mmCIF file of C-alpha atoms in Angstrom:
data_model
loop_
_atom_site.group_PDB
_atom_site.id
_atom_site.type_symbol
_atom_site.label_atom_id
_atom_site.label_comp_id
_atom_site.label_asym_id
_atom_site.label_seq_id
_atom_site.Cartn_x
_atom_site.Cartn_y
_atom_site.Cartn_z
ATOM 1 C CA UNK Y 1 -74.469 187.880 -16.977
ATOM 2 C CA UNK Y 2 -74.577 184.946 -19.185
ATOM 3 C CA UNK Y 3 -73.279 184.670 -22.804
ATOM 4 C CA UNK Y 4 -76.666 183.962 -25.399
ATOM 5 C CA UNK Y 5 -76.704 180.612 -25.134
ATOM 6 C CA UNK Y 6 -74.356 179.974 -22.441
ATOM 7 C CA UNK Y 7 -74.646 177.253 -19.464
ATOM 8 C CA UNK Y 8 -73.953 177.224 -15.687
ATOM 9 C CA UNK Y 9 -71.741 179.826 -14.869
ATOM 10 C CA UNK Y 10 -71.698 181.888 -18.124
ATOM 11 C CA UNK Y 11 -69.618 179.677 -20.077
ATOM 12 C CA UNK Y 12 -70.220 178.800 -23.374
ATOM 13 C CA UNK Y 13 -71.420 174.973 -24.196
ATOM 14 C CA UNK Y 14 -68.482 172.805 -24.602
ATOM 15 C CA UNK Y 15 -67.454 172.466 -27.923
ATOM 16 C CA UNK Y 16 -67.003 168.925 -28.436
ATOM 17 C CA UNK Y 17 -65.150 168.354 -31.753
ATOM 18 C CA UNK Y 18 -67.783 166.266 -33.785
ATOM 19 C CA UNK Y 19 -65.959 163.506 -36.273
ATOM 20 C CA UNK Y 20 -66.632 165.746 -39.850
ATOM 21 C CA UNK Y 21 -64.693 168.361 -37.948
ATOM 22 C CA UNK Y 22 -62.054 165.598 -37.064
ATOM 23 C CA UNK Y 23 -61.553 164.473 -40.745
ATOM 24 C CA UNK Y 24 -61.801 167.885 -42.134
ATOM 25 C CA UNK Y 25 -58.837 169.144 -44.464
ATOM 26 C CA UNK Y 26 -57.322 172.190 -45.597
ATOM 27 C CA UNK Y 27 -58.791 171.949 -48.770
ATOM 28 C CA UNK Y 28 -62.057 171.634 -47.686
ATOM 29 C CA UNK Y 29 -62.183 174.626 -45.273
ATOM 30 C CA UNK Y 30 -60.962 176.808 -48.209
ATOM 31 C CA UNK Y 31 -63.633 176.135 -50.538
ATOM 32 C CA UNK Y 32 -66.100 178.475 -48.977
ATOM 33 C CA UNK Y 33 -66.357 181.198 -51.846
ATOM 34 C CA UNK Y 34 -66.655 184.707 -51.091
ATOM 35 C CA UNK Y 35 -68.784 187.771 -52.800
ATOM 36 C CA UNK Y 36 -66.017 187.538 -55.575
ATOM 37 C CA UNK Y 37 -66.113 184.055 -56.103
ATOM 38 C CA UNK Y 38 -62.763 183.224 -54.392
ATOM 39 C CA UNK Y 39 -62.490 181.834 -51.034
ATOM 40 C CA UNK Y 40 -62.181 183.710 -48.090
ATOM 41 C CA UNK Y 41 -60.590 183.334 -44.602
ATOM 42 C CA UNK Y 42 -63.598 182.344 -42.121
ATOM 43 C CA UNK Y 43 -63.442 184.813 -39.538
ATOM 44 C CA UNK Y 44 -61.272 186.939 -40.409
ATOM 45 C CA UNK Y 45 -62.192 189.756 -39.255
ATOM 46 C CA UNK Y 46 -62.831 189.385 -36.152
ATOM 47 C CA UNK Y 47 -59.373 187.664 -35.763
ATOM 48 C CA UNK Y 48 -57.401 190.926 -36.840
ATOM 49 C CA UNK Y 49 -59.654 192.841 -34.674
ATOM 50 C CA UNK Y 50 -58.984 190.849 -31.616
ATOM 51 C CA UNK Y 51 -54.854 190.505 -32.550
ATOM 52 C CA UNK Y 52 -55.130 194.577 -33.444
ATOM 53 C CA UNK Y 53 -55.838 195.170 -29.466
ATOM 54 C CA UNK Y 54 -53.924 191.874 -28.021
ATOM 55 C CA UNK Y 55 -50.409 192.419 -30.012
ATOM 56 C CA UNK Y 56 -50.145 196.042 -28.887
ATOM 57 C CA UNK Y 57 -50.784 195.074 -25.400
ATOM 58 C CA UNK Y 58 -47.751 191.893 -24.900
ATOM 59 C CA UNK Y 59 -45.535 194.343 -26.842
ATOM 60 C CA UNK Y 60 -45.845 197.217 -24.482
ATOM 61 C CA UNK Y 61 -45.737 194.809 -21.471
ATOM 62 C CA UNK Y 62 -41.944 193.245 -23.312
ATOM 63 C CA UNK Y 63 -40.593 196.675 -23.447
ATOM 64 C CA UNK Y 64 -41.686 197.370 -20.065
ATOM 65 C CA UNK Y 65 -40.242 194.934 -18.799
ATOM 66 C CA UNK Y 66 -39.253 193.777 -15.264
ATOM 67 C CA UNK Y 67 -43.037 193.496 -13.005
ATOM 68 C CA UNK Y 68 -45.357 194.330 -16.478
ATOM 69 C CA UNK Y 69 -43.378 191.330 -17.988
ATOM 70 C CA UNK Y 70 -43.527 188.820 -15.146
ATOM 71 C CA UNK Y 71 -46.816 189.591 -14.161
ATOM 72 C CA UNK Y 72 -48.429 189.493 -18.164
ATOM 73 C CA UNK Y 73 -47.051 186.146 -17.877
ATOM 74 C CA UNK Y 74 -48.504 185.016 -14.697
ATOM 75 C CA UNK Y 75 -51.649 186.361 -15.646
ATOM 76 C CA UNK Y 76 -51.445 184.187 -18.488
ATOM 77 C CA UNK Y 77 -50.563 181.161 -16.701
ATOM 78 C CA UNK Y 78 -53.621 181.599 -14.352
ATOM 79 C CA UNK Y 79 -56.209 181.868 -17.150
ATOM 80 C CA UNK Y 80 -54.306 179.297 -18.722
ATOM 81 C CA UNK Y 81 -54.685 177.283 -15.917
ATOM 82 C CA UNK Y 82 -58.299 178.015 -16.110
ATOM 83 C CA UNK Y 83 -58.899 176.837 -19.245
ATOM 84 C CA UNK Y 84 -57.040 173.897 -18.206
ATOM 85 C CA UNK Y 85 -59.962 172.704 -16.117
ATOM 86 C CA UNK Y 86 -62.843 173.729 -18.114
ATOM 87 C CA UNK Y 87 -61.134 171.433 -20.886
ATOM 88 C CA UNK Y 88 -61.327 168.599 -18.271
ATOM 89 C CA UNK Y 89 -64.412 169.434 -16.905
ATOM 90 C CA UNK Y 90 -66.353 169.295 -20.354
ATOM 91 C CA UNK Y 91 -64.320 165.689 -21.078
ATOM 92 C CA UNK Y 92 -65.807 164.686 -17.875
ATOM 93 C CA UNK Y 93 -62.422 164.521 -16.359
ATOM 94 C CA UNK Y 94 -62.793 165.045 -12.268
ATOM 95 C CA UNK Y 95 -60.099 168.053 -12.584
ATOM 96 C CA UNK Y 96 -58.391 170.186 -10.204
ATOM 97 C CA UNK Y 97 -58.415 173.492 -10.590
ATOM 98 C CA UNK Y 98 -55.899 174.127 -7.403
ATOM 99 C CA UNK Y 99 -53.800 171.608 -8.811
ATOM 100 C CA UNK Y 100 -53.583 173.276 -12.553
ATOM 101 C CA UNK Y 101 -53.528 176.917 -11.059
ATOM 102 C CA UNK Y 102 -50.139 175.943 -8.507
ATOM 103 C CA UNK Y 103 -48.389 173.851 -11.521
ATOM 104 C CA UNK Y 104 -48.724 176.913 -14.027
ATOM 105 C CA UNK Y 105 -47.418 179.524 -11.182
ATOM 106 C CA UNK Y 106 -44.905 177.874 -9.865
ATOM 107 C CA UNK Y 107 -41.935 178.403 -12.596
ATOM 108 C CA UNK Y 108 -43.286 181.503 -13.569
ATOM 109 C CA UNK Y 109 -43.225 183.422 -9.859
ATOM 110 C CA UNK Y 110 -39.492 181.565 -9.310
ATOM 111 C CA UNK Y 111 -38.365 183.089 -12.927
ATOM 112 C CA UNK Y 112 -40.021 186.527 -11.690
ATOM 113 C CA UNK Y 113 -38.576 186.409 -8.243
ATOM 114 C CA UNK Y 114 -34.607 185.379 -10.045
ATOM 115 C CA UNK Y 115 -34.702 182.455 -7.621
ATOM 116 C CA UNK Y 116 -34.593 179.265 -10.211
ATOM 117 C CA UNK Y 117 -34.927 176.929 -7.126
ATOM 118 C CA UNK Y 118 -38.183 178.599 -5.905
ATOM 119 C CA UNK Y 119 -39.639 176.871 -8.570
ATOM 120 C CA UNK Y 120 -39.292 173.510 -7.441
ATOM 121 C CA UNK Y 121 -40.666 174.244 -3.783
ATOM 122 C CA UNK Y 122 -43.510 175.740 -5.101
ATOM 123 C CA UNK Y 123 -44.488 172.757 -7.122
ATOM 124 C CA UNK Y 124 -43.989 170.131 -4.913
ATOM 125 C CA UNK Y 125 -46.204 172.794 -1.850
ATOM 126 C CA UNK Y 126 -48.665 172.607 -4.772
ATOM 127 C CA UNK Y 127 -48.803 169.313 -5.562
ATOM 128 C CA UNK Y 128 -48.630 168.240 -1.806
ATOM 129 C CA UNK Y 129 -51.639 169.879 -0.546
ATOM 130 C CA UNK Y 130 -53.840 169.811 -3.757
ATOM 131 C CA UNK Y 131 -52.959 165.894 -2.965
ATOM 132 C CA UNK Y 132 -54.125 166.126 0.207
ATOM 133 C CA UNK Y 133 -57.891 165.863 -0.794
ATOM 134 C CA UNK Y 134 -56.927 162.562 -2.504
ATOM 135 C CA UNK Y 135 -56.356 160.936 0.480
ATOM 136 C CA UNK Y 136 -58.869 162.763 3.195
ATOM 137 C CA UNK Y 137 -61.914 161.736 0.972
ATOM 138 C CA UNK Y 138 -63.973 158.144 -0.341
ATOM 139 C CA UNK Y 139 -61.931 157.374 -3.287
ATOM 140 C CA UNK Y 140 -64.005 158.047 -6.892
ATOM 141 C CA UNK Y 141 -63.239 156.519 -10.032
ATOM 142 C CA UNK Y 142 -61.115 159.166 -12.313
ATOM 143 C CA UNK Y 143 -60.034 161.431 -9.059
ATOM 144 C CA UNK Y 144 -56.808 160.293 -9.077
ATOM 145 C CA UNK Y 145 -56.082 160.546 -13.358
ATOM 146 C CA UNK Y 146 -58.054 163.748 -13.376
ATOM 147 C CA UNK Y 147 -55.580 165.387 -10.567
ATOM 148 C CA UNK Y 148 -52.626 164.202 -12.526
ATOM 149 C CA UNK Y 149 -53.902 165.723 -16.035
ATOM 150 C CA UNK Y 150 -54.394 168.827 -14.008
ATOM 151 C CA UNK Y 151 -50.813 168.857 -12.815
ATOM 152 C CA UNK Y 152 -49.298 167.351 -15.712
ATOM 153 C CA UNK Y 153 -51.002 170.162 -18.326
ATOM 154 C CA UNK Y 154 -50.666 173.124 -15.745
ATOM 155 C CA UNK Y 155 -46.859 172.019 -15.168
ATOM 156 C CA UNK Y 156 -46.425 172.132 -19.267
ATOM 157 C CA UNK Y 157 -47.928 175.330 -19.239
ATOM 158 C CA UNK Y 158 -45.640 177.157 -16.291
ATOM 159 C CA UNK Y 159 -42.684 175.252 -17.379
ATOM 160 C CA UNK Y 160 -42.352 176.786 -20.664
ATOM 161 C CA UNK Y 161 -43.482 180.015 -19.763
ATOM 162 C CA UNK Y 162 -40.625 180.631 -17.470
ATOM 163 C CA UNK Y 163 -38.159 180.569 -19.671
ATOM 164 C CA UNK Y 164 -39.707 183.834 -21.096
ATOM 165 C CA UNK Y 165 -39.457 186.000 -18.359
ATOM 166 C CA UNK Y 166 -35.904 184.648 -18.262
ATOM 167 C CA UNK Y 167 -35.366 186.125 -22.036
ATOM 168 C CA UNK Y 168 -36.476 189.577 -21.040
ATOM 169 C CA UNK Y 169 -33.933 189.624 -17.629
ATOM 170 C CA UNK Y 170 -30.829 189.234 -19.929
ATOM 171 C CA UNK Y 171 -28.782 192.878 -20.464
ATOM 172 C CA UNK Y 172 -30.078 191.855 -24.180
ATOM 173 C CA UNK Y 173 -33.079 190.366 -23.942
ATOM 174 C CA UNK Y 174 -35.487 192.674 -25.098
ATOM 175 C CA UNK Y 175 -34.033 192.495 -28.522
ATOM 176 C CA UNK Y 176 -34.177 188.362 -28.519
ATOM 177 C CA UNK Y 177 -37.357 187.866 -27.235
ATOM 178 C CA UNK Y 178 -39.570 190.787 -29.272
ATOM 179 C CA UNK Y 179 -37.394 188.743 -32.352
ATOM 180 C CA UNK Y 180 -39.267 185.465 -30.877
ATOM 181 C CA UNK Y 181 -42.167 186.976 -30.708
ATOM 182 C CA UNK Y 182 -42.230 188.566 -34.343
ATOM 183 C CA UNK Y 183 -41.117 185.301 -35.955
ATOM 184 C CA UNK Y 184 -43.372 183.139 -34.036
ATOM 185 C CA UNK Y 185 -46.274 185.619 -35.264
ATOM 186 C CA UNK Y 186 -44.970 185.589 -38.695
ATOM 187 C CA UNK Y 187 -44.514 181.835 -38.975
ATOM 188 C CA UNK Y 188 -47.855 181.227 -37.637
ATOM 189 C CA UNK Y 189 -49.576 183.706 -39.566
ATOM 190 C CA UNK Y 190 -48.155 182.674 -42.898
ATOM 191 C CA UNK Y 191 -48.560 178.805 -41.950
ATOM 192 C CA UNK Y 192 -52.352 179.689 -41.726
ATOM 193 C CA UNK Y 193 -52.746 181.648 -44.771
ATOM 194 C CA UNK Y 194 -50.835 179.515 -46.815
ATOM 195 C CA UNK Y 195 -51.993 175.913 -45.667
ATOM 196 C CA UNK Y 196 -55.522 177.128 -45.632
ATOM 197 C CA UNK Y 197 -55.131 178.566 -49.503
ATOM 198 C CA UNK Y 198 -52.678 175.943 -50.962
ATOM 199 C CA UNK Y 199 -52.963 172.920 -48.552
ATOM 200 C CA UNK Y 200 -52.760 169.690 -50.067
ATOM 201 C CA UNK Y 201 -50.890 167.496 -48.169
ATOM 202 C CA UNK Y 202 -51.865 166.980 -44.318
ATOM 203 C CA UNK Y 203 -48.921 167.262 -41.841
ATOM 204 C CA UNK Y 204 -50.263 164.937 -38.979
ATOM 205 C CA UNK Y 205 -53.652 163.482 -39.950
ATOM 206 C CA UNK Y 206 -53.934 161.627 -36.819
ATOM 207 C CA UNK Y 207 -53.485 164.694 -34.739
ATOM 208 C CA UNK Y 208 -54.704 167.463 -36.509
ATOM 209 C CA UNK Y 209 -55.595 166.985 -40.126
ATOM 210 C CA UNK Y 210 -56.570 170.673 -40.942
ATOM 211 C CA UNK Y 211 -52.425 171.544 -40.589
ATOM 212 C CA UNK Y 212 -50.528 170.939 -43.794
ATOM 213 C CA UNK Y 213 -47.242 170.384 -44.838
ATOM 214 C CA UNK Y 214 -47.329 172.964 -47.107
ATOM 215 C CA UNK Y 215 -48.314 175.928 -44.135
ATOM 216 C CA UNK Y 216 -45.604 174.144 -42.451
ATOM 217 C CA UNK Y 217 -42.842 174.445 -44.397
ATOM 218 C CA UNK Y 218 -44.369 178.474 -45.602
ATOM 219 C CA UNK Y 219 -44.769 179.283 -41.974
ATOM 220 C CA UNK Y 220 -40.729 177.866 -41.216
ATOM 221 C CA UNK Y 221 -39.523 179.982 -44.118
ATOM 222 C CA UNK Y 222 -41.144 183.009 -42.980
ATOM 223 C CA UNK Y 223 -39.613 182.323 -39.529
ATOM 224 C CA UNK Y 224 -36.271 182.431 -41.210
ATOM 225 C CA UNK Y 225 -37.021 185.263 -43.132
ATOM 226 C CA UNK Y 226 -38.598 188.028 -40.214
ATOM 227 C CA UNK Y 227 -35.208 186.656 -38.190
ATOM 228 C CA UNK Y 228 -32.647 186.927 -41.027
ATOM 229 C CA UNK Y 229 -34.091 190.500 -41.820
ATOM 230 C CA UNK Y 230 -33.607 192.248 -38.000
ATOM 231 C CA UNK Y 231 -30.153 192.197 -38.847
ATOM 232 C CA UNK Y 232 -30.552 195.268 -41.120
ATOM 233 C CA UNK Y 233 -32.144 196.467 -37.656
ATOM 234 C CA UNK Y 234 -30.002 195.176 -35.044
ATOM 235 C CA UNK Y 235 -26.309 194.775 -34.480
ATOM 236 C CA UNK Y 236 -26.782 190.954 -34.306
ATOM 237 C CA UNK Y 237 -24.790 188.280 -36.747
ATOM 238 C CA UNK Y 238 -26.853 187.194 -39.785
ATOM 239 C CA UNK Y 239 -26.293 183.195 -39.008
ATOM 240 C CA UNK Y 240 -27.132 183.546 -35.717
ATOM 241 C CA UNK Y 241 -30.645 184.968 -36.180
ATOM 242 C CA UNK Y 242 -31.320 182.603 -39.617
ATOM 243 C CA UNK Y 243 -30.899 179.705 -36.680
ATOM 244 C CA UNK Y 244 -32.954 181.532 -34.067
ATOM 245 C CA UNK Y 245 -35.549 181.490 -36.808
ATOM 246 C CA UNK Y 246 -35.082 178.259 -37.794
ATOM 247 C CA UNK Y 247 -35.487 176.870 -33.886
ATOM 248 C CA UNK Y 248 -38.747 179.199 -33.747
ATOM 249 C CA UNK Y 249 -40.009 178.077 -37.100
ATOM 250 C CA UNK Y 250 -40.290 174.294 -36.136
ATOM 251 C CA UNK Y 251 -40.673 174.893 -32.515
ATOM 252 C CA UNK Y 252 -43.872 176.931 -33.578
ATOM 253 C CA UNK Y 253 -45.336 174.213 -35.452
ATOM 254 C CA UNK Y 254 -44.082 171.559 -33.036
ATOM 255 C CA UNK Y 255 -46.220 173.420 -30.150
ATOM 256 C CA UNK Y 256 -49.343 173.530 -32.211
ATOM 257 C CA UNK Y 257 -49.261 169.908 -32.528
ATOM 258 C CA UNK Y 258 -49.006 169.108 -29.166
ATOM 259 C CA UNK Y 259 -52.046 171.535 -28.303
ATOM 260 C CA UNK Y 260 -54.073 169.820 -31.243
ATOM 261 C CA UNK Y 261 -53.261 166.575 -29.589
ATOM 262 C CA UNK Y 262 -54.675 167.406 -25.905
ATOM 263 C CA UNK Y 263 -57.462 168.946 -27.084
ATOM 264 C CA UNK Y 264 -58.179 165.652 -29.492
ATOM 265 C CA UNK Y 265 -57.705 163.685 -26.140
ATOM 266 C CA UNK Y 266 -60.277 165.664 -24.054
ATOM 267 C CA UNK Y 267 -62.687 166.018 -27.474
ATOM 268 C CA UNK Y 268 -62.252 169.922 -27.489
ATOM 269 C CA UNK Y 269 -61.767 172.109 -30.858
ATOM 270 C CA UNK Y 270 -61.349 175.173 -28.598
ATOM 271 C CA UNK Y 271 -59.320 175.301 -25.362
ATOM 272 C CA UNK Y 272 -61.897 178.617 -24.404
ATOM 273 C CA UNK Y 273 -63.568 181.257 -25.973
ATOM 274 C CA UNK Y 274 -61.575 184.372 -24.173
ATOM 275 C CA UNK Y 275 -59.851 185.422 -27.418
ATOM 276 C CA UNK Y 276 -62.901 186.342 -30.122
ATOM 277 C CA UNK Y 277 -61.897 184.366 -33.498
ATOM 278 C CA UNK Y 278 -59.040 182.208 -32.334
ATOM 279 C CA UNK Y 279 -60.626 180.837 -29.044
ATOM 280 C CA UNK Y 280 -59.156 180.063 -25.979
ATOM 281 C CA UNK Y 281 -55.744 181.747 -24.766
ATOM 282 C CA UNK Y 282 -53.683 178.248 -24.872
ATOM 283 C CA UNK Y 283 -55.524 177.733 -28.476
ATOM 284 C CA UNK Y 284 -53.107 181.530 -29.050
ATOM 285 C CA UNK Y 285 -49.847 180.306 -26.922
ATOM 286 C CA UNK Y 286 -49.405 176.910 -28.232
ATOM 287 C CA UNK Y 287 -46.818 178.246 -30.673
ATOM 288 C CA UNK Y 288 -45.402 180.834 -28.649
ATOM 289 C CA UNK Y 289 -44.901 178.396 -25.313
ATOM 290 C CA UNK Y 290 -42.377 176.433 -27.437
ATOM 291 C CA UNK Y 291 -40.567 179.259 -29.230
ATOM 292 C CA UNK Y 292 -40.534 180.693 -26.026
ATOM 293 C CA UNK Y 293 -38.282 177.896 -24.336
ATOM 294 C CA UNK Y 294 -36.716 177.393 -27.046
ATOM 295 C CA UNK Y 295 -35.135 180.601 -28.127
ATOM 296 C CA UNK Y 296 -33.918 181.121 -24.427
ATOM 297 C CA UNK Y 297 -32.339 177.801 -24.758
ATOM 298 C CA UNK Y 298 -30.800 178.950 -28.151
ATOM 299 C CA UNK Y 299 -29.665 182.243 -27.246
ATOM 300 C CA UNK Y 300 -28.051 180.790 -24.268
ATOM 301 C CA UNK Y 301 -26.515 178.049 -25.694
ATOM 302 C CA UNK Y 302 -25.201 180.250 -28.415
ATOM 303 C CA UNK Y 303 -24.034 182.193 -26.025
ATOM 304 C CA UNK Y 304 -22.330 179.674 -24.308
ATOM 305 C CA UNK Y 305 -20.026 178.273 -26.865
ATOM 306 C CA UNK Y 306 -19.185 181.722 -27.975
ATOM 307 C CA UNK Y 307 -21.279 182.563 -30.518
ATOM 308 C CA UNK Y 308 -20.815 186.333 -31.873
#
């Protein structure tokens, strides 16, 4: 059953990111005005409704735990993956969908299984055989890059997911990562609220010039602020969560920018359309693959040099 005005296969038209789109700025998305004259968020709606049924959902697989955990994040990976190659295929990129899928897994089943070096066989059994093709068929122009893309954006994807499941294995890792999560959330929701009201200054105008410094630097404080304040909650030190939410603050905006850039590479404003109002899943992860990584890398560095 096809989406109203969908193509082949039920997927919407690719949305190619036109150039007034390109050049558009906070500012000017904000000036829509609303039934009381002052502007309103577009779609907003629909983007609580579709966060009101998603947030509950990760949260209950955390605190599950264990095989809820490890496989909400290989499901995640796979669509991921997915997405990966319908961004390629509407750039006109000869993609692999194989290749993407095995790249995104392959981390995320060795951080499930508690066998680190599982990981690396899997990729290179992955990247061996969707290889294979490359060599057992009349060589086209763009085979070759679109394979590596594939591998190359399905690998970023599994990489930094892996780390997560790692998180939630620790004797305390419940506690860290739902404290990722939460200021991830919190910087990103603030960061959009705030640059989209009071934007004035674009952060990267040759990646994405709708993000501005001013979201930035809201959405980093409010990082700091959802971290500093779990330690009337938790028996954690107060410096050690103002620098987990400091790492999470600019990892979260550091994450978006890399998404924005892909997607500027292969013309796309939306990775997908799976989650109503925001768009694709990796358009919804880009924050939260970086905070991800990094807070396990924080917490066990921290850790490491005896941090209390």
């Amino acid at each position: 059953m096809a989406f109203d005005g969908a193509g082949s296969g039920g997927f919407p038209p690719a949305h190619r990111v036109r150039d007034e789109e390109l050049g558009a700025t906070a500012p000017e998305r904000s000036a829509a005005p609303g039934p009381n004259g002052r502007p309103v968020v577009p779609g907003l709606t629909l983007r609580l409704v579709t966060a009101a049924v998603a947030i509950p959902i990760v949260v209950a697989c955390v605190v599950a735990g264990g095989v809820w955990f490890s496989g909400l994040i290989l499901a995640l990976a796979a669509v991921v993956a997915g997405e990966i190659w319908l961004l390629q295929q509407r750039a006109g990129h000869r993609a692999s969908p194989v290749a993407a899928l095995a790249a995104a897994l392959a981390f995320p089943l060795s951080a499930a299984a508690g066998a680190p070096q599982l990981g690396w066989l899997l990729l290179a059994l992955g990247i061996f055989v969707t290889a294979i093709p490359l060599g057992a068929s009349p060589a086209r122009h763009g085979t070759l890059t679109g394979w590596g893309v594939s591998v190359a954006l399905g690998l970023y994807v599994g990489a930094l997911l892996a780390p997560g499941i790692a998180l939630r294995q620790r004797p305390d890792g419940l506690e860290w990562l739902l404290l990722v999560l939460a200021a991830t959330w919190a910087c990103d929701t603030v960061a959009f609220l705030v640059g989209w009201r009071w934007g004035r200054h674009q952060l990267a105008p040759t990646v994405s010039p709708a993000k501005s410094v001013e979201g930035a630097v809201a959405g980093l404080v409010a990082a700091v602020v959802v971290a500093a304040g779990a330690s009337m909650l938790l028996p954690l030190p107060l410096l050690r969560l103002i620098g987990l939410g400091s790492v999470v603050g600019a990892g979260a905006v550091v994450g978006d920018l890399i998404e924005s850039a892909v997607k500027r590479q292969l013309g796309a404003k939306d990775s997908g359309w799976i989650m109503p109002g925001h768009g694709g899943l990796l358009d919804r992860l880009d924050s939260l693959l970086v905070t991800g990584f990094l807070g396990y890398l924080y917490v066990t560095a921290t850790d490491a040099v005896g941090a209390p």
